[in-house]
Tab-separated table of C-alpha atoms in Angstrom:
chain	number	residue	atom	x	y	z
A	1	MET	CA	-33.104	-37.337	115.593
A	2	GLU	CA	-32.855	-34.357	116.888
A	3	LEU	CA	-33.693	-32.696	120.268
A	4	CYS	CA	-36.416	-30.055	120.997
A	5	LEU	CA	-36.955	-28.186	124.383
A	6	GLY	CA	-40.295	-28.188	125.462
A	7	THR	CA	-41.202	-24.642	127.305
A	8	VAL	CA	-44.111	-26.282	130.042
A	9	GLN	CA	-41.720	-25.784	132.681
A	10	PHE	CA	-40.978	-22.148	131.860
A	11	GLY	CA	-44.300	-20.473	131.780
A	12	MET	CA	-45.827	-22.918	135.192
A	13	ASP	CA	-45.336	-24.689	137.903
A	14	TYR	CA	-44.763	-28.294	136.594
A	15	GLY	CA	-43.643	-31.282	137.635
A	16	ILE	CA	-44.574	-35.031	139.813
A	17	LEU	CA	-42.854	-32.917	142.226
A	18	GLY	CA	-44.477	-29.621	141.746
A	19	GLN	CA	-41.385	-27.993	140.356
A	20	LYS	CA	-41.382	-24.406	140.405
A	21	LYS	CA	-41.311	-22.237	136.957
A	22	PRO	CA	-37.546	-20.662	136.557
A	23	SER	CA	-37.085	-16.911	136.849
A	24	ILE	CA	-37.273	-15.551	132.929
A	25	GLU	CA	-33.214	-14.773	133.230
A	26	ASP	CA	-32.946	-18.471	133.513
A	27	ALA	CA	-34.992	-19.499	131.131
A	28	LEU	CA	-33.657	-17.642	128.176
A	29	SER	CA	-30.272	-18.572	129.401
A	30	TRP	CA	-31.142	-22.092	128.963
A	31	MET	CA	-32.659	-21.429	125.679
A	32	ASP	CA	-29.306	-19.538	124.815
A	33	TYR	CA	-27.480	-22.428	126.299
A	34	ALA	CA	-29.355	-24.773	124.058
A	35	THR	CA	-29.909	-23.483	120.926
A	36	GLN	CA	-25.603	-22.945	120.628
A	37	ASN	CA	-25.193	-26.477	121.494
A	38	GLY	CA	-26.933	-28.177	118.913
A	39	VAL	CA	-30.972	-27.918	120.325
A	40	TYR	CA	-32.288	-25.672	117.452
A	41	ALA	CA	-36.227	-26.641	118.161
A	42	ILE	CA	-38.449	-25.256	120.970
A	43	ASP	CA	-42.046	-26.361	121.651
A	44	SER	CA	-44.731	-24.303	123.444
A	45	ALA	CA	-48.680	-23.940	124.113
A	46	LYS	CA	-50.921	-21.750	124.974
A	47	ALA	CA	-51.888	-23.659	127.446
A	48	TYR	CA	-48.659	-23.295	129.386
A	49	GLY	CA	-48.713	-20.031	131.063
A	50	ASP	CA	-46.344	-17.301	130.020
A	51	ALA	CA	-44.478	-20.319	128.258
A	52	GLU	CA	-44.894	-18.513	124.510
A	53	PHE	CA	-44.301	-14.580	126.207
A	54	VAL	CA	-40.802	-16.387	127.153
A	55	VAL	CA	-39.766	-17.941	124.060
A	56	GLY	CA	-40.583	-14.778	122.656
A	57	GLU	CA	-38.390	-12.788	124.610
A	58	PHE	CA	-35.757	-15.216	123.352
A	59	LEU	CA	-36.812	-14.739	119.920
A	60	LYS	CA	-36.507	-11.240	120.242
A	61	LYS	CA	-33.159	-11.006	121.243
A	62	LYS	CA	-32.418	-12.843	117.485
A	63	THR	CA	-29.022	-14.534	119.370
A	64	ILE	CA	-29.621	-17.191	116.023
A	65	PRO	CA	-31.259	-16.395	113.111
A	66	ARG	CA	-35.184	-17.615	112.820
A	67	ASP	CA	-34.480	-19.974	110.185
A	68	HIS	CA	-32.105	-21.959	112.307
A	69	LEU	CA	-34.703	-22.817	114.439
A	70	PHE	CA	-38.115	-25.247	114.461
A	71	ILE	CA	-40.669	-23.600	116.707
A	72	SER	CA	-43.618	-25.458	117.664
A	73	THR	CA	-46.543	-24.126	119.222
A	74	LYS	CA	-50.740	-25.150	120.223
A	75	LEU	CA	-54.056	-23.905	119.869
A	76	ARG	CA	-55.493	-23.529	123.325
A	77	PRO	CA	-57.422	-26.956	124.259
A	78	ASN	CA	-61.124	-27.242	123.577
A	79	ILE	CA	-61.529	-24.133	121.895
A	80	LEU	CA	-63.608	-24.960	119.076
A	81	ASP	CA	-66.100	-27.296	121.287
A	82	GLU	CA	-68.992	-24.458	121.478
A	83	ALA	CA	-68.250	-23.597	117.974
A	84	ALA	CA	-69.720	-24.053	114.562
A	85	ALA	CA	-67.891	-25.418	111.628
A	86	SER	CA	-68.314	-22.614	109.889
A	87	ASP	CA	-66.357	-20.071	112.668
A	88	TYR	CA	-63.695	-22.708	112.691
A	89	GLU	CA	-61.211	-21.460	110.656
A	90	ARG	CA	-62.001	-17.817	111.750
A	91	ILE	CA	-60.776	-18.174	115.521
A	92	ILE	CA	-57.833	-20.942	114.636
A	93	GLU	CA	-56.404	-17.631	112.640
A	94	GLU	CA	-57.552	-15.095	115.529
A	95	GLU	CA	-55.671	-17.701	118.246
A	96	ILE	CA	-52.354	-17.897	115.823
A	97	LYS	CA	-52.306	-13.895	115.336
A	98	SER	CA	-52.325	-13.762	118.912
A	99	GLN	CA	-50.396	-16.408	119.458
A	100	LEU	CA	-47.415	-15.169	116.699
A	101	GLN	CA	-47.222	-11.955	118.471
A	102	ALA	CA	-46.581	-13.322	121.861
A	103	LEU	CA	-43.887	-15.422	120.676
A	104	HIS	CA	-42.375	-11.968	118.132
A	105	THR	CA	-42.398	-14.520	114.786
A	106	ASP	CA	-43.956	-13.852	111.671
A	107	TYR	CA	-44.474	-18.006	111.685
A	108	VAL	CA	-44.281	-21.152	112.988
A	109	ASP	CA	-42.532	-24.211	112.086
A	110	ALA	CA	-45.609	-26.268	113.450
A	111	TYR	CA	-49.004	-25.397	114.877
A	112	MET	CA	-51.185	-28.062	116.689
A	113	PHE	CA	-54.614	-28.723	118.275
A	114	HIS	CA	-53.847	-29.186	121.890
A	115	SER	CA	-57.217	-31.247	122.361
A	116	ALA	CA	-56.447	-34.594	120.589
A	117	ARG	CA	-59.891	-35.640	120.247
A	118	TYR	CA	-59.771	-32.687	117.290
A	119	ALA	CA	-57.758	-35.252	115.468
A	120	LEU	CA	-61.036	-37.618	114.723
A	121	ASP	CA	-62.768	-34.348	113.459
A	122	ASN	CA	-61.875	-33.964	109.770
A	123	ALA	CA	-63.680	-30.231	109.822
A	124	LYS	CA	-61.458	-29.281	112.399
A	125	LEU	CA	-58.337	-30.621	110.417
A	126	GLU	CA	-59.180	-29.551	107.170
A	127	ALA	CA	-59.557	-25.893	108.950
A	128	ILE	CA	-56.423	-25.759	110.727
A	129	LYS	CA	-54.510	-26.853	107.450
A	130	ARG	CA	-56.317	-23.790	105.356
A	131	VAL	CA	-55.130	-21.163	108.254
A	132	SER	CA	-51.727	-23.007	108.338
A	133	GLU	CA	-51.149	-22.013	103.886
A	134	LYS	CA	-52.118	-18.590	104.711
A	135	GLY	CA	-48.348	-18.350	105.708
A	136	TYR	CA	-48.973	-18.934	109.528
A	137	ALA	CA	-47.709	-22.218	110.083
A	138	ARG	CA	-45.434	-24.536	107.615
A	139	LYS	CA	-46.768	-27.846	109.049
A	140	CYS	CA	-49.622	-28.694	111.516
A	141	GLY	CA	-51.468	-31.333	113.202
A	142	VAL	CA	-52.224	-32.315	116.399
A	143	SER	CA	-50.766	-33.827	119.754
A	144	ILE	CA	-52.188	-36.750	120.270
A	145	TYR	CA	-52.306	-39.639	123.139
A	146	GLU	CA	-53.558	-42.587	121.553
A	147	PRO	CA	-52.907	-44.543	118.377
A	148	GLU	CA	-56.284	-44.391	116.684
A	149	GLU	CA	-55.780	-40.051	116.950
A	150	ALA	CA	-52.322	-40.616	115.262
A	151	TYR	CA	-54.290	-42.939	112.279
A	152	ALA	CA	-57.208	-40.458	111.908
A	153	CYS	CA	-54.525	-37.724	111.476
A	154	PHE	CA	-52.666	-39.734	108.537
A	155	ASP	CA	-55.603	-40.214	106.873
A	156	SER	CA	-57.190	-36.922	106.956
A	157	GLY	CA	-54.870	-35.238	104.051
A	158	SER	CA	-54.881	-32.211	106.222
A	159	VAL	CA	-52.136	-33.585	109.008
A	160	ASP	CA	-48.403	-33.546	108.382
A	161	PHE	CA	-47.182	-33.174	111.781
A	162	ILE	CA	-48.293	-34.588	114.720
A	163	GLN	CA	-46.677	-35.216	118.346
A	164	ALA	CA	-47.336	-38.399	120.462
A	165	PRO	CA	-45.887	-39.471	124.193
A	166	TYR	CA	-43.419	-42.264	123.651
A	167	SER	CA	-40.983	-44.000	125.482
A	168	ILE	CA	-39.305	-47.325	126.964
A	169	PHE	CA	-42.394	-47.772	129.418
A	170	ASP	CA	-44.951	-46.673	126.967
A	171	ARG	CA	-44.375	-48.189	123.679
A	172	ARG	CA	-48.146	-47.962	122.458
A	173	MET	CA	-46.561	-45.906	119.005
A	174	LYS	CA	-44.355	-48.356	118.033
A	175	ILE	CA	-46.290	-51.557	119.099
A	176	SER	CA	-49.492	-50.215	117.271
A	177	GLY	CA	-47.553	-49.233	114.052
A	178	VAL	CA	-47.636	-45.578	114.319
A	179	ILE	CA	-43.979	-44.768	114.105
A	180	ASP	CA	-43.293	-46.636	111.017
A	181	LYS	CA	-46.675	-45.566	109.668
A	182	ALA	CA	-45.647	-41.534	110.045
A	183	GLY	CA	-42.459	-41.874	108.029
A	184	ALA	CA	-44.066	-44.019	105.462
A	185	VAL	CA	-46.591	-41.425	104.641
A	186	GLY	CA	-44.440	-38.327	105.475
A	187	CYS	CA	-45.809	-37.092	108.319
A	188	GLU	CA	-43.253	-35.582	110.862
A	189	MET	CA	-43.518	-36.794	114.353
A	190	HIS	CA	-42.164	-35.425	117.502
A	191	THR	CA	-42.251	-37.573	120.803
A	192	ARG	CA	-42.935	-35.984	124.334
A	193	SER	CA	-42.413	-37.884	127.437
A	194	ALA	CA	-39.616	-40.002	127.383
A	195	PHE	CA	-39.259	-39.340	131.063
A	196	ILE	CA	-42.575	-39.297	132.269
A	197	GLN	CA	-42.614	-35.995	133.609
A	198	GLY	CA	-39.165	-37.306	135.558
A	199	LEU	CA	-41.076	-40.587	136.713
A	200	ILE	CA	-37.578	-42.483	135.518
A	201	ILE	CA	-35.265	-40.512	136.636
A	202	MET	CA	-36.503	-40.431	140.567
A	203	GLU	CA	-35.418	-42.490	143.731
A	204	GLU	CA	-37.731	-45.198	144.825
A	205	GLU	CA	-38.517	-42.671	147.856
A	206	GLN	CA	-39.205	-39.286	145.483
A	207	ALA	CA	-42.220	-41.118	143.763
A	208	PRO	CA	-45.793	-38.972	145.375
A	209	GLU	CA	-48.171	-40.959	147.127
A	210	PHE	CA	-50.935	-40.826	143.865
A	211	LEU	CA	-48.070	-42.835	142.129
A	212	SER	CA	-47.522	-45.354	144.933
A	213	GLY	CA	-47.544	-48.126	142.461
A	214	ALA	CA	-44.412	-46.987	140.453
A	215	LYS	CA	-42.345	-47.214	143.855
A	216	PRO	CA	-41.360	-50.967	142.786
A	217	ILE	CA	-41.275	-50.154	138.817
A	218	VAL	CA	-38.822	-47.153	140.159
A	219	LYS	CA	-36.933	-49.288	142.127
A	220	ARG	CA	-36.099	-51.719	139.418
A	221	ILE	CA	-34.670	-49.062	137.288
A	222	SER	CA	-32.314	-48.114	139.420
A	223	GLN	CA	-31.342	-51.331	139.918
A	224	LEU	CA	-31.038	-52.553	136.446
A	225	CYS	CA	-29.581	-49.302	135.181
A	226	ARG	CA	-26.698	-50.059	137.773
A	227	GLU	CA	-26.360	-53.725	136.593
A	228	GLU	CA	-26.014	-52.828	132.995
A	229	GLY	CA	-23.670	-49.500	133.825
A	230	VAL	CA	-26.023	-47.116	131.985
A	231	GLY	CA	-27.649	-43.851	133.363
A	232	ARG	CA	-31.571	-43.541	133.457
A	233	VAL	CA	-31.182	-40.227	131.553
A	234	GLN	CA	-29.126	-41.505	128.474
A	235	MET	CA	-31.265	-45.149	128.692
A	236	ALA	CA	-34.552	-43.312	128.027
A	237	MET	CA	-33.553	-40.715	125.426
A	238	GLN	CA	-31.760	-43.498	123.692
A	239	TYR	CA	-34.452	-45.812	123.748
A	240	VAL	CA	-36.908	-43.297	121.660
A	241	LYS	CA	-33.051	-42.027	119.505
A	242	ARG	CA	-33.072	-45.569	118.103
A	243	GLU	CA	-36.391	-45.043	116.097
A	244	ALA	CA	-35.738	-43.209	112.617
A	245	SER	CA	-39.297	-42.156	111.869
A	246	ILE	CA	-39.269	-39.989	114.634
A	247	SER	CA	-37.549	-36.056	114.332
A	248	ARG	CA	-37.421	-34.582	117.276
A	249	LEU	CA	-37.615	-36.008	121.201
A	250	VAL	CA	-39.193	-32.903	122.628
A	251	PHE	CA	-37.851	-32.839	126.675
A	252	GLY	CA	-38.096	-30.415	129.470
A	253	VAL	CA	-35.222	-28.891	131.974
A	254	ASP	CA	-35.602	-27.871	135.660
A	255	SER	CA	-31.997	-26.368	135.786
A	256	LEU	CA	-28.882	-25.634	133.612
A	257	LYS	CA	-26.953	-28.312	135.080
A	258	GLN	CA	-29.504	-30.823	134.090
A	259	LEU	CA	-29.918	-29.137	130.603
A	260	LYS	CA	-26.196	-29.808	129.787
A	261	GLU	CA	-26.435	-33.691	131.107
A	262	ASP	CA	-29.399	-34.333	128.439
A	263	ILE	CA	-27.374	-32.895	125.998
A	264	ASP	CA	-24.374	-35.305	126.637
A	265	MET	CA	-26.368	-38.267	127.397
A	266	PHE	CA	-28.110	-37.678	124.124
A	267	HIS	CA	-25.132	-38.616	122.475
A	268	GLU	CA	-23.823	-41.538	124.294
A	269	ASP	CA	-25.148	-44.555	123.011
A	270	VAL	CA	-26.455	-47.578	124.302
A	271	SER	CA	-26.496	-51.696	123.420
A	272	GLU	CA	-29.704	-52.720	121.859
A	273	ASP	CA	-29.054	-55.954	124.258
A	274	ILE	CA	-29.697	-53.501	127.447
A	275	PHE	CA	-33.231	-52.402	125.657
A	276	ARG	CA	-34.210	-55.568	124.817
A	277	ARG	CA	-33.657	-56.363	128.603
A	278	PHE	CA	-35.549	-53.362	129.201
A	279	GLU	CA	-38.373	-53.638	127.525
A	280	LYS	CA	-38.523	-57.648	128.660
A	281	GLU	CA	-38.747	-56.443	132.182
A	282	PHE	CA	-41.445	-53.685	131.868
A	283	ALA	CA	-43.745	-55.531	129.357
A	284	ASP	CA	-46.741	-54.962	131.194
A	285	ILE	CA	-46.829	-51.811	133.230
A	286	LYS	CA	-50.298	-50.486	133.954
A	287	ALA	CA	-51.319	-47.290	131.569
A	288	ASP	CA	-52.345	-45.304	134.629
A	289	ILE	CA	-48.664	-45.442	135.781
A	290	VAL	CA	-46.744	-44.612	132.865
A	291	MET	CA	-49.226	-41.759	131.152
A	292	PRO	CA	-49.787	-38.520	133.022
A	293	SER	CA	-52.624	-38.131	131.540
A	294	LEU	CA	-54.216	-40.563	133.475
A	295	TRP	CA	-52.662	-39.732	136.872
A	296	LYS	CA	-54.828	-39.013	139.695
A	297	ARG	CA	-53.099	-36.573	141.548
């Protein structure tokens, strides 16, 4: 498994605590550091504000050969909702052409629907595959939320890439068999939300009011990590890293210091006994706490 630098925070204010997006100079320096220190994948999306433009400015610098990088991005959410099926391919092609221009590249390594429900529509999946096969993308798929969406992708015959949430507190993709199935069918899988937008690494008093139910969980995470002598970033990353069928862990950062720490922690191993203890302690966390898509801010 490798790391993939997420860029939502490069293009918009993002995070539980309302973090502000960095300057373009900072974002470029972080991508420089990441790609010079073993992080060769970058994930973006049309919906991430200016993120594709920022990534494009980085690619334009050519500080690392394009074929050494894995660039993934996503269409605008809901873009095909009002379209006729006969127009799907044209709309997707127009979108990806515009996005490639912003990214300063002539192809992406993975192109995804950002609307997870499109995973359940074979006509849409076939359209994104046809567009990708024109040379615009090496792989295509869907950024999903639910196991049934992943299985629909596997069954479609059109998808060879998915991105899904997975963390020590949101284990649905493992329990449902999605992770193992992805490996078995040859579908590349990246996962996001290992830190649940930073919730895992917060102190109890930092949890916002709309996540007041998470406060005792955050407190308990901190206690267990101190008892086991393991950092919370290290624990969160290493839990995901155990899965051989996950190709990359998508993570975001708010500073160069955090980026350096995350890269270091990714290479620090954690005992299986610690993971078993965490799994037992946090077996029944409510979905509206561990799934950002369900948060009511």
